[in-house]
mmCIF file of C-alpha atoms and ligand atoms in Angstrom:
data_model
loop_
_atom_site.group_PDB
_atom_site.id
_atom_site.type_symbol
_atom_site.label_atom_id
_atom_site.label_comp_id
_atom_site.label_asym_id
_atom_site.label_seq_id
_atom_site.Cartn_x
_atom_site.Cartn_y
_atom_site.Cartn_z
ATOM 1 C CA MET A 1 184.737 142.604 217.065
ATOM 2 C CA ARG A 2 188.150 144.226 217.174
ATOM 3 C CA LYS A 3 188.739 147.054 219.652
ATOM 4 C CA VAL A 4 189.722 150.523 218.470
ATOM 5 C CA LYS A 5 192.970 151.767 220.040
ATOM 6 C CA ILE A 6 192.633 154.994 222.033
ATOM 7 C CA GLY A 7 195.361 157.419 223.141
ATOM 8 C CA ILE A 8 194.357 159.766 225.967
ATOM 9 C CA ILE A 9 196.123 163.131 226.308
ATOM 10 C CA GLY A 10 195.455 164.641 229.751
ATOM 11 C CA CYS A 11 195.090 162.451 232.869
ATOM 12 C CA GLY A 12 193.498 165.083 235.121
ATOM 13 C CA ASN A 13 190.281 165.263 237.083
ATOM 14 C CA ILE A 14 187.850 164.028 234.426
ATOM 15 C CA SER A 15 190.094 161.312 232.962
ATOM 16 C CA GLY A 16 189.172 158.640 235.533
ATOM 17 C CA ILE A 17 185.626 158.109 234.303
ATOM 18 C CA TYR A 18 186.800 157.966 230.659
ATOM 19 C CA LEU A 19 189.451 155.418 231.579
ATOM 20 C CA GLU A 20 186.934 153.397 233.579
ATOM 21 C CA ASN A 21 184.355 153.267 230.797
ATOM 22 C CA LEU A 22 186.744 152.908 227.843
ATOM 23 C CA THR A 23 188.509 149.995 229.551
ATOM 24 C CA HIS A 24 185.569 148.325 231.356
ATOM 25 C CA THR A 25 182.147 149.391 230.030
ATOM 26 C CA PHE A 26 182.401 149.704 226.265
ATOM 27 C CA THR A 27 183.314 146.627 224.274
ATOM 28 C CA ASN A 28 184.811 148.331 221.203
ATOM 29 C CA THR A 29 187.575 150.443 222.789
ATOM 30 C CA GLU A 30 191.015 149.726 224.200
ATOM 31 C CA VAL A 31 193.081 152.425 225.926
ATOM 32 C CA PHE A 32 196.499 151.880 224.326
ATOM 33 C CA ALA A 33 198.372 154.911 225.705
ATOM 34 C CA VAL A 34 198.016 157.716 228.231
ATOM 35 C CA SER A 35 199.918 160.992 228.315
ATOM 36 C CA ASP A 36 200.294 163.765 230.867
ATOM 37 C CA ILE A 37 202.988 166.309 231.624
ATOM 38 C CA SER A 38 202.536 165.206 235.231
ATOM 39 C CA GLU A 39 204.467 161.935 235.456
ATOM 40 C CA GLU A 40 202.582 161.125 238.663
ATOM 41 C CA ARG A 41 199.081 161.493 237.155
ATOM 42 C CA MET A 42 200.078 159.568 234.030
ATOM 43 C CA GLN A 43 201.545 156.716 236.016
ATOM 44 C CA ALA A 44 198.575 156.532 238.383
ATOM 45 C CA ALA A 45 196.165 156.348 235.416
ATOM 46 C CA ALA A 46 198.212 153.708 233.603
ATOM 47 C CA GLU A 47 198.599 151.547 236.694
ATOM 48 C CA LYS A 48 194.958 151.732 237.789
ATOM 49 C CA TYR A 49 193.569 150.887 234.349
ATOM 50 C CA GLY A 50 196.312 148.617 233.017
ATOM 51 C CA VAL A 51 197.262 150.921 230.124
ATOM 52 C CA PRO A 52 200.359 149.499 228.398
ATOM 53 C CA ASN A 53 201.988 152.772 227.275
ATOM 54 C CA GLN A 54 202.847 156.008 229.136
ATOM 55 C CA TRP A 55 203.905 158.436 226.462
ATOM 56 C CA THR A 56 204.496 162.105 225.693
ATOM 57 C CA ALA A 57 201.789 163.792 223.612
ATOM 58 C CA GLU A 58 204.208 163.658 220.645
ATOM 59 C CA GLN A 59 204.567 159.882 220.999
ATOM 60 C CA VAL A 60 200.775 159.477 221.086
ATOM 61 C CA LEU A 61 200.436 161.649 217.978
ATOM 62 C CA ASN A 62 203.151 159.715 216.120
ATOM 63 C CA SER A 63 202.060 156.224 217.138
ATOM 64 C CA PRO A 64 201.011 154.112 214.153
ATOM 65 C CA ASP A 65 198.715 152.123 216.488
ATOM 66 C CA VAL A 66 196.589 154.843 218.069
ATOM 67 C CA GLU A 67 193.399 155.437 216.038
ATOM 68 C CA ILE A 68 191.406 157.881 218.174
ATOM 69 C CA ILE A 69 193.009 160.563 220.333
ATOM 70 C CA VAL A 70 190.890 161.584 223.316
ATOM 71 C CA ASN A 71 191.875 165.127 224.259
ATOM 72 C CA LEU A 72 191.195 165.704 227.963
ATOM 73 C CA THR A 73 193.392 168.765 228.428
ATOM 74 C CA THR A 74 191.939 172.082 229.649
ATOM 75 C CA PRO A 75 190.101 174.337 227.152
ATOM 76 C CA GLY A 76 193.154 176.441 226.187
ATOM 77 C CA ASP A 77 194.816 173.324 224.710
ATOM 78 C CA HIS A 78 191.764 171.802 222.993
ATOM 79 C CA PHE A 79 192.351 173.403 219.585
ATOM 80 C CA LYS A 80 196.091 172.706 219.567
ATOM 81 C CA PHE A 81 195.820 168.980 220.272
ATOM 82 C CA CYS A 82 192.751 168.477 218.047
ATOM 83 C CA LYS A 83 194.531 170.133 215.125
ATOM 84 C CA LEU A 84 197.722 168.164 215.750
ATOM 85 C CA ALA A 85 195.732 164.928 215.994
ATOM 86 C CA LEU A 86 194.022 165.530 212.647
ATOM 87 C CA GLU A 87 197.323 166.580 211.042
ATOM 88 C CA HIS A 88 198.821 163.296 212.261
ATOM 89 C CA GLY A 89 195.980 161.355 210.624
ATOM 90 C CA LYS A 90 194.124 160.525 213.857
ATOM 91 C CA HIS A 91 190.442 160.730 214.622
ATOM 92 C CA VAL A 92 189.936 162.979 217.632
ATOM 93 C CA TYR A 93 187.385 163.368 220.424
ATOM 94 C CA VAL A 94 187.736 166.334 222.766
ATOM 95 C CA GLU A 95 186.285 167.401 226.101
ATOM 96 C CA LYS A 96 184.142 170.532 225.919
ATOM 97 C CA PRO A 97 184.323 173.178 224.638
ATOM 98 C CA LEU A 98 185.614 172.240 221.163
ATOM 99 C CA SER A 99 188.001 175.212 221.182
ATOM 100 C CA LEU A 100 188.174 178.773 222.482
ATOM 101 C CA LEU A 101 187.234 180.662 219.307
ATOM 102 C CA PRO A 102 184.497 179.934 216.756
ATOM 103 C CA GLU A 103 187.034 180.287 213.883
ATOM 104 C CA GLN A 104 189.061 177.503 215.470
ATOM 105 C CA GLY A 105 186.026 175.241 215.715
ATOM 106 C CA HIS A 106 185.217 175.901 212.090
ATOM 107 C CA GLU A 107 188.842 175.184 211.090
ATOM 108 C CA LEU A 108 188.764 171.828 212.889
ATOM 109 C CA VAL A 109 185.497 170.809 211.210
ATOM 110 C CA GLU A 110 186.953 171.704 207.786
ATOM 111 C CA LEU A 111 190.270 169.979 208.493
ATOM 112 C CA ALA A 112 188.534 166.767 209.580
ATOM 113 C CA ARG A 113 186.363 166.869 206.446
ATOM 114 C CA GLU A 114 189.384 167.449 204.154
ATOM 115 C CA LYS A 115 191.318 164.600 205.748
ATOM 116 C CA GLY A 116 188.357 162.209 205.911
ATOM 117 C CA LEU A 117 188.823 161.861 209.678
ATOM 118 C CA LEU A 118 186.279 161.870 212.491
ATOM 119 C CA LEU A 119 186.032 164.831 214.842
ATOM 120 C CA GLY A 120 183.794 164.701 217.887
ATOM 121 C CA GLY A 121 183.450 166.066 221.338
ATOM 122 C CA ALA A 122 181.797 166.195 224.718
ATOM 123 C CA PRO A 123 179.319 166.344 226.170
ATOM 124 C CA ASP A 124 177.908 162.917 225.508
ATOM 125 C CA THR A 125 175.361 163.033 228.335
ATOM 126 C CA PHE A 126 172.671 163.507 225.672
ATOM 127 C CA LEU A 127 173.238 159.823 224.839
ATOM 128 C CA GLY A 128 172.330 158.835 228.397
ATOM 129 C CA ALA A 129 169.075 157.153 229.403
ATOM 130 C CA GLY A 130 167.477 160.365 230.708
ATOM 131 C CA LEU A 131 167.893 162.591 227.667
ATOM 132 C CA GLN A 132 167.325 159.703 225.219
ATOM 133 C CA THR A 133 164.024 158.885 226.924
ATOM 134 C CA CYS A 134 163.045 162.572 226.658
ATOM 135 C CA ARG A 135 163.992 162.508 222.974
ATOM 136 C CA LYS A 136 161.747 159.467 222.432
ATOM 137 C CA LEU A 137 158.831 161.128 224.261
ATOM 138 C CA ILE A 138 159.141 164.199 222.015
ATOM 139 C CA ASP A 139 159.673 162.183 218.808
ATOM 140 C CA ASP A 140 156.664 160.008 219.668
ATOM 141 C CA GLY A 141 154.467 163.107 220.063
ATOM 142 C CA TYR A 142 153.812 163.037 223.817
ATOM 143 C CA ILE A 143 153.995 166.859 224.138
ATOM 144 C CA GLY A 144 152.896 167.715 220.590
ATOM 145 C CA GLN A 145 154.995 170.286 218.717
ATOM 146 C CA PRO A 146 157.738 171.760 220.969
ATOM 147 C CA ALA A 147 157.096 175.505 221.126
ATOM 148 C CA ALA A 148 159.413 176.726 223.878
ATOM 149 C CA ALA A 149 161.981 175.677 226.444
ATOM 150 C CA THR A 150 163.828 176.951 229.500
ATOM 151 C CA ALA A 151 167.386 175.990 230.497
ATOM 152 C CA PHE A 152 168.874 177.143 233.796
ATOM 153 C CA MET A 153 172.282 176.451 235.333
ATOM 154 C CA LEU A 154 172.718 178.707 238.353
ATOM 155 C CA GLY A 155 175.530 178.158 240.795
ATOM 156 C CA HIS A 156 178.580 179.755 242.352
ATOM 157 C CA GLY A 157 181.453 178.253 240.403
ATOM 158 C CA HIS A 158 183.951 175.478 241.073
ATOM 159 C CA GLU A 159 186.558 177.064 243.362
ATOM 160 C CA ASN A 160 185.169 175.253 246.397
ATOM 161 C CA TRP A 161 185.965 171.745 245.060
ATOM 162 C CA HIS A 162 188.171 171.670 241.926
ATOM 163 C CA PRO A 163 191.876 171.274 242.821
ATOM 164 C CA ASN A 164 192.913 173.648 240.017
ATOM 165 C CA PRO A 165 189.932 175.955 239.318
ATOM 166 C CA ALA A 166 191.655 178.990 237.700
ATOM 167 C CA PHE A 167 190.792 177.878 234.132
ATOM 168 C CA TYR A 168 187.069 178.284 234.870
ATOM 169 C CA TYR A 169 187.625 182.083 235.031
ATOM 170 C CA GLN A 170 189.868 182.415 231.966
ATOM 171 C CA ALA A 171 189.077 182.466 228.232
ATOM 172 C CA GLY A 172 187.188 179.273 227.411
ATOM 173 C CA GLY A 173 185.797 179.194 230.966
ATOM 174 C CA GLY A 174 182.860 181.002 232.565
ATOM 175 C CA PRO A 175 179.494 179.311 233.113
ATOM 176 C CA MET A 176 178.438 179.331 229.455
ATOM 177 C CA PHE A 177 181.570 177.634 228.083
ATOM 178 C CA ASP A 178 181.782 175.315 231.082
ATOM 179 C CA MET A 179 178.153 174.214 231.533
ATOM 180 C CA GLY A 180 176.450 175.607 228.428
ATOM 181 C CA PRO A 181 177.639 172.650 226.315
ATOM 182 C CA TYR A 182 175.508 170.230 228.389
ATOM 183 C CA TYR A 183 172.377 172.361 228.159
ATOM 184 C CA LEU A 184 172.782 173.405 224.529
ATOM 185 C CA THR A 185 173.737 169.941 223.295
ATOM 186 C CA ALA A 186 170.681 168.565 225.106
ATOM 187 C CA LEU A 187 168.456 171.227 223.526
ATOM 188 C CA VAL A 188 169.864 170.591 220.023
ATOM 189 C CA SER A 189 169.416 166.850 220.521
ATOM 190 C CA LEU A 190 165.793 167.399 221.622
ATOM 191 C CA LEU A 191 164.774 170.264 219.285
ATOM 192 C CA GLY A 192 167.291 170.315 216.423
ATOM 193 C CA PRO A 193 169.731 173.076 215.447
ATOM 194 C CA ALA A 194 169.346 176.742 216.438
ATOM 195 C CA GLN A 195 169.099 179.824 214.273
ATOM 196 C CA THR A 196 169.210 183.136 216.223
ATOM 197 C CA VAL A 197 170.626 184.192 219.601
ATOM 198 C CA ALA A 198 170.091 187.249 221.844
ATOM 199 C CA GLY A 199 172.131 187.596 225.020
ATOM 200 C CA MET A 200 173.231 189.777 227.910
ATOM 201 C CA THR A 201 176.274 189.097 230.080
ATOM 202 C CA ALA A 202 177.661 190.382 233.385
ATOM 203 C CA LYS A 203 180.509 189.800 235.835
ATOM 204 C CA SER A 204 179.459 190.253 239.478
ATOM 205 C CA PHE A 205 182.817 189.405 241.127
ATOM 206 C CA GLU A 206 186.228 190.645 239.917
ATOM 207 C CA GLN A 207 188.057 188.017 241.989
ATOM 208 C CA ARG A 208 187.345 184.556 243.373
ATOM 209 C CA THR A 209 188.930 182.968 246.445
ATOM 210 C CA ILE A 210 189.828 179.297 246.194
ATOM 211 C CA THR A 211 188.477 177.258 249.128
ATOM 212 C CA SER A 212 189.557 173.825 247.855
ATOM 213 C CA GLN A 213 192.967 172.233 248.411
ATOM 214 C CA PRO A 214 195.833 172.525 247.452
ATOM 215 C CA HIS A 215 195.391 176.227 246.526
ATOM 216 C CA PHE A 216 193.213 177.227 249.513
ATOM 217 C CA GLY A 217 193.117 181.002 250.024
ATOM 218 C CA GLU A 218 194.637 181.932 246.630
ATOM 219 C CA LYS A 219 192.793 184.541 244.541
ATOM 220 C CA ILE A 220 191.724 184.102 240.927
ATOM 221 C CA ASP A 221 191.206 187.166 238.706
ATOM 222 C CA VAL A 222 187.943 186.752 236.796
ATOM 223 C CA GLU A 223 188.625 187.410 233.101
ATOM 224 C CA VAL A 224 185.276 186.346 231.613
ATOM 225 C CA PRO A 225 181.552 187.088 232.127
ATOM 226 C CA THR A 226 180.079 184.927 234.869
ATOM 227 C CA HIS A 227 176.348 185.555 234.355
ATOM 228 C CA ILE A 228 174.893 184.997 230.874
ATOM 229 C CA ALA A 229 171.183 185.338 230.136
ATOM 230 C CA GLY A 230 169.568 185.068 226.745
ATOM 231 C CA THR A 231 167.098 183.692 224.286
ATOM 232 C CA LEU A 232 167.574 181.432 221.295
ATOM 233 C CA ARG A 233 165.297 180.546 218.443
ATOM 234 C CA PHE A 234 165.569 177.054 216.979
ATOM 235 C CA GLN A 235 165.143 176.254 213.295
ATOM 236 C CA ASN A 236 161.891 174.445 214.168
ATOM 237 C CA GLY A 237 160.516 177.725 215.590
ATOM 238 C CA ALA A 238 160.828 176.853 219.285
ATOM 239 C CA ILE A 239 162.186 179.606 221.543
ATOM 240 C CA ALA A 240 164.388 178.806 224.556
ATOM 241 C CA THR A 241 165.196 181.070 227.505
ATOM 242 C CA MET A 242 168.562 180.291 229.044
ATOM 243 C CA ILE A 243 170.644 181.438 232.015
ATOM 244 C CA THR A 244 174.070 180.129 232.976
ATOM 245 C CA SER A 245 175.656 181.694 236.047
ATOM 246 C CA PHE A 246 178.535 181.357 238.502
ATOM 247 C CA ASP A 247 177.197 184.392 240.410
ATOM 248 C CA VAL A 248 174.219 182.802 242.181
ATOM 249 C CA TRP A 249 174.471 181.301 245.682
ATOM 250 C CA SER A 250 171.228 179.340 245.441
ATOM 251 C CA SER A 251 168.230 178.908 243.164
ATOM 252 C CA THR A 252 165.182 176.723 242.729
ATOM 253 C CA LEU A 253 164.991 176.950 238.937
ATOM 254 C CA PRO A 254 164.781 173.570 237.147
ATOM 255 C CA PRO A 255 167.491 172.488 234.666
ATOM 256 C CA ILE A 256 165.467 172.114 231.441
ATOM 257 C CA GLU A 257 161.746 172.195 230.653
ATOM 258 C CA ILE A 258 160.230 171.730 227.197
ATOM 259 C CA TYR A 259 156.776 173.196 226.505
ATOM 260 C CA GLY A 260 154.859 171.548 223.670
ATOM 261 C CA THR A 261 151.460 172.226 222.126
ATOM 262 C CA GLN A 262 150.174 169.093 223.926
ATOM 263 C CA GLY A 263 152.043 169.143 227.232
ATOM 264 C CA THR A 264 155.132 169.916 229.313
ATOM 265 C CA LEU A 265 158.211 167.741 229.749
ATOM 266 C CA LEU A 266 160.571 168.164 232.732
ATOM 267 C CA VAL A 267 164.016 167.118 231.507
ATOM 268 C CA PRO A 268 166.696 165.854 233.928
ATOM 269 C CA ASP A 269 169.986 167.665 234.638
ATOM 270 C CA PRO A 270 171.890 167.383 231.327
ATOM 271 C CA ASN A 271 175.177 167.056 233.225
ATOM 272 C CA ASN A 272 173.973 163.574 234.243
ATOM 273 C CA PHE A 273 173.043 160.445 232.329
ATOM 274 C CA GLY A 274 169.869 159.338 234.128
ATOM 275 C CA GLY A 275 166.498 160.771 235.235
ATOM 276 C CA PRO A 276 164.208 161.920 236.744
ATOM 277 C CA ILE A 277 161.757 162.791 233.962
ATOM 278 C CA SER A 278 158.212 164.125 234.443
ATOM 279 C CA LEU A 279 155.453 164.697 231.945
ATOM 280 C CA ARG A 280 152.176 166.580 232.233
ATOM 281 C CA PRO A 281 149.950 166.278 229.155
ATOM 282 C CA ALA A 282 147.573 169.157 228.296
ATOM 283 C CA GLY A 283 144.491 168.891 230.528
ATOM 284 C CA ALA A 284 146.159 166.648 233.158
ATOM 285 C CA THR A 285 146.106 167.923 236.723
ATOM 286 C CA GLU A 286 149.577 166.784 237.764
ATOM 287 C CA PHE A 287 153.004 165.727 236.527
ATOM 288 C CA LYS A 288 153.725 161.986 236.298
ATOM 289 C CA GLU A 289 157.239 160.625 236.659
ATOM 290 C CA ILE A 290 158.287 158.664 233.566
ATOM 291 C CA PRO A 291 160.761 155.787 233.960
ATOM 292 C CA VAL A 292 163.800 155.883 231.684
ATOM 293 C CA VAL A 293 163.501 153.357 228.866
ATOM 294 C CA HIS A 294 167.069 153.482 227.534
ATOM 295 C CA GLN A 295 170.393 151.982 228.612
ATOM 296 C CA TYR A 296 173.168 154.170 230.189
ATOM 297 C CA ALA A 297 171.536 155.847 233.188
ATOM 298 C CA GLU A 298 174.827 155.736 235.153
ATOM 299 C CA ASN A 299 177.908 157.919 234.479
ATOM 300 C CA SER A 300 178.761 156.761 230.947
ATOM 301 C CA ARG A 301 181.221 159.494 229.920
ATOM 302 C CA GLY A 302 183.109 158.099 226.973
ATOM 303 C CA ILE A 303 179.932 156.806 225.281
ATOM 304 C CA GLY A 304 180.620 159.400 222.551
ATOM 305 C CA VAL A 305 184.099 157.902 222.058
ATOM 306 C CA SER A 306 182.618 154.412 221.824
ATOM 307 C CA ASP A 307 180.121 155.693 219.245
ATOM 308 C CA MET A 308 183.057 157.190 217.304
ATOM 309 C CA ALA A 309 184.878 153.844 217.550
ATOM 310 C CA ASN A 310 181.832 152.158 215.978
ATOM 311 C CA CYS A 311 182.114 154.607 213.078
ATOM 312 C CA VAL A 312 185.856 153.857 212.729
ATOM 313 C CA LEU A 313 184.948 150.164 212.459
ATOM 314 C CA ASN A 314 181.782 150.364 210.367
ATOM 315 C CA GLY A 315 181.643 153.844 208.790
ATOM 316 C CA GLY A 316 179.074 156.560 209.485
ATOM 317 C CA THR A 317 179.035 159.780 211.510
ATOM 318 C CA PRO A 318 179.329 159.764 215.294
ATOM 319 C CA ARG A 319 176.400 161.256 217.172
ATOM 320 C CA ALA A 320 178.613 163.577 219.274
ATOM 321 C CA ASN A 321 180.273 164.877 216.100
ATOM 322 C CA GLY A 322 182.285 167.965 215.153
ATOM 323 C CA GLU A 323 179.391 169.770 213.442
ATOM 324 C CA LEU A 324 177.274 169.434 216.596
ATOM 325 C CA THR A 325 179.968 170.546 219.031
ATOM 326 C CA ASN A 326 180.977 173.382 216.669
ATOM 327 C CA HIS A 327 177.337 174.538 216.428
ATOM 328 C CA VAL A 328 177.140 174.569 220.240
ATOM 329 C CA LEU A 329 180.425 176.517 220.402
ATOM 330 C CA GLU A 330 179.036 179.114 218.003
ATOM 331 C CA ILE A 331 175.821 179.456 220.046
ATOM 332 C CA MET A 332 177.833 180.015 223.240
ATOM 333 C CA HIS A 333 179.903 182.729 221.559
ATOM 334 C CA ALA A 334 176.738 184.250 220.102
ATOM 335 C CA PHE A 335 175.345 184.963 223.606
ATOM 336 C CA HIS A 336 178.497 186.984 224.375
ATOM 337 C CA GLU A 337 178.632 188.614 220.924
ATOM 338 C CA SER A 338 174.984 189.644 221.129
ATOM 339 C CA SER A 339 175.611 191.248 224.529
ATOM 340 C CA ASP A 340 178.658 193.138 223.223
ATOM 341 C CA SER A 341 176.945 194.354 220.042
ATOM 342 C CA GLY A 342 173.454 194.902 221.444
ATOM 343 C CA SER A 343 171.895 193.010 218.545
ATOM 344 C CA TYR A 344 170.635 189.542 217.592
ATOM 345 C CA VAL A 345 173.203 187.117 216.186
ATOM 346 C CA GLU A 346 172.234 184.907 213.243
ATOM 347 C CA LEU A 347 174.144 181.625 213.469
ATOM 348 C CA LYS A 348 176.272 180.568 210.502
ATOM 349 C CA SER A 349 176.920 176.965 211.465
ATOM 350 C CA ASN A 350 174.455 174.134 211.190
ATOM 351 C CA CYS A 351 174.275 170.488 212.198
ATOM 352 C CA GLU A 352 171.979 167.494 211.960
ATOM 353 C CA GLN A 353 169.839 166.625 214.959
ATOM 354 C CA PRO A 354 171.872 163.623 216.221
ATOM 355 C CA ARG A 355 170.341 160.164 215.599
ATOM 356 C CA PRO A 356 168.645 158.758 218.716
ATOM 357 C CA LEU A 357 169.847 155.555 220.330
ATOM 358 C CA LYS A 358 167.604 152.495 220.300
ATOM 359 C CA THR A 359 165.917 151.165 223.411
ATOM 360 C CA GLY A 360 166.835 147.681 224.611
ATOM 361 C CA LEU A 361 170.601 147.992 224.066
ATOM 362 C CA VAL A 362 172.863 145.611 225.937
ATOM 363 C CA LYS A 363 175.274 147.495 228.223
ATOM 364 C CA GLY A 364 178.604 148.035 226.476
ATOM 365 C CA TYR A 365 177.046 148.229 222.998
ATOM 366 C CA LEU A 366 175.446 151.152 221.139
ATOM 367 C CA GLU A 367 173.781 149.427 218.202
HETATM 368 N N1 NAD B 401 186.603 168.057 236.170
HETATM 369 C C1 NAD B 401 185.374 167.795 235.794
HETATM 370 O O1 NAD B 401 184.506 167.416 236.592
HETATM 371 C C2 NAD B 401 184.991 167.938 234.353
HETATM 372 C C3 NAD B 401 183.731 167.485 233.980
HETATM 373 C C4 NAD B 401 183.369 167.515 232.649
HETATM 374 C C5 NAD B 401 184.250 168.030 231.725
HETATM 375 N N2 NAD B 401 185.466 168.524 232.090
HETATM 376 C C6 NAD B 401 186.334 169.089 231.056
HETATM 377 O O2 NAD B 401 187.459 168.234 230.905
HETATM 378 C C7 NAD B 401 188.612 169.001 230.553
HETATM 379 C C8 NAD B 401 189.704 168.701 231.535
HETATM 380 O O3 NAD B 401 189.250 169.094 232.815
HETATM 381 P P1 NAD B 401 189.927 168.513 234.142
HETATM 382 O O4 NAD B 401 189.061 168.931 235.249
HETATM 383 O O5 NAD B 401 190.245 167.058 233.978
HETATM 384 O O6 NAD B 401 191.293 169.389 234.141
HETATM 385 P P2 NAD B 401 192.659 169.029 234.841
HETATM 386 O O7 NAD B 401 193.438 170.291 234.913
HETATM 387 O O8 NAD B 401 192.395 168.259 236.093
HETATM 388 O O9 NAD B 401 193.359 168.009 233.789
HETATM 389 C C9 NAD B 401 193.996 168.395 232.593
HETATM 390 C C10 NAD B 401 195.242 167.531 232.444
HETATM 391 O O10 NAD B 401 195.865 167.770 231.177
HETATM 392 C C11 NAD B 401 197.249 167.676 231.365
HETATM 393 N N3 NAD B 401 198.010 168.292 230.278
HETATM 394 C C12 NAD B 401 198.111 169.605 229.983
HETATM 395 N N4 NAD B 401 198.945 169.778 228.929
HETATM 396 C C13 NAD B 401 199.365 168.556 228.554
HETATM 397 C C14 NAD B 401 200.267 168.075 227.550
HETATM 398 N N5 NAD B 401 200.926 168.905 226.740
HETATM 399 N N6 NAD B 401 200.460 166.732 227.432
HETATM 400 C C15 NAD B 401 199.835 165.888 228.276
HETATM 401 N N7 NAD B 401 198.993 166.285 229.263
HETATM 402 C C16 NAD B 401 198.765 167.607 229.397
HETATM 403 C C17 NAD B 401 197.472 168.365 232.713
HETATM 404 O O11 NAD B 401 198.750 168.067 233.287
HETATM 405 C C18 NAD B 401 196.290 167.821 233.518
HETATM 406 O O12 NAD B 401 196.623 166.625 234.218
HETATM 407 C C19 NAD B 401 188.161 170.470 230.541
HETATM 408 O O13 NAD B 401 187.883 170.852 229.221
HETATM 409 C C20 NAD B 401 186.882 170.464 231.370
HETATM 410 O O14 NAD B 401 185.988 171.470 230.948
HETATM 411 C C21 NAD B 401 185.868 168.455 233.386
#
């Protein structure tokens, strides 16, 4: 099988795991070029992973060889590079969120459709062993009809570890746009698309103090809500309660639970690829841990790119596709919009529940 040539724009914090998996884990991808405005980061990435070309973003966009552009810039640049990639005839996969504004997400989905190109985006953790095993348990009827869910991500932000954390408190940041994609993509993968959103938002701290290096002691002005609570109704009738927060020092709330007519499923942290998973059928007296039955329990970021590469080679729609990531973007905005307007928001976008992966896959392959 030939390998699809990838051009990565953005060699920052998250790029290492993409480079690792797209060069070593997945068999259908080849990283052909890397780009970063930091010469040092670009060179380090190219040297460590044996990437033959260190280019400007313009060179990546204009290369006749690059087939998929992987956009790993920060959220403010997601729309720009995705649009440019599509305009240059490239398929594009972007880190989350798809873009800052819902209109931009919609424009990218339309542009990709017009041009017959593939658009996709993170997160791809829903293709990991943990969430795929949960999907199989639900699809196989282990908890009956899903009726409700909870999704909680409560923490105190990233300024204690990220070297450059300011973007988490600017437009496109905040806990919903940062972590919501993992939780919402997991919920859509498990329950299908959503329909209606009600939300309330707050900002408990006007400023944050960076305690990581190299910006230790610097202040960040908080420009976005940092506590978002709400409810969403799925098209299948299930109702989920969700909180994402950077305002909470500690919490014992679990990441995701799904409540079905025949039992309860404890879903692992959707920011990870593995377990643990627990199930308690109706009438049982305790939860039982369920072993994962799928491949990709370790950090497999880039699996969505490999899935896209399969579609470049064989046709079809990638699982982590533009409609899905755009639907998630609209849901995240809807929590904020509902809070501002004081009313429910009916979602306009839709997507297919992404196809599950098979069990028994050989590592490096998705089919
Ligand atoms: N850091 C994490 O743990 C993490 C985890 C999951 C997802 N993400 C997401 O990944 C994305 C990137 O996050 P990060 O933490 O790697 O940020 P980062 O700031 O460390 O990296 C972004 C990189 O993009 C580069 N860049 C900016 N403009 C460019 C241009 N014109 N041409 C080439 N390169 C350019 C920057 O120089 C920088 O190296 C964000 O959307 C974030 O939400 C990050």
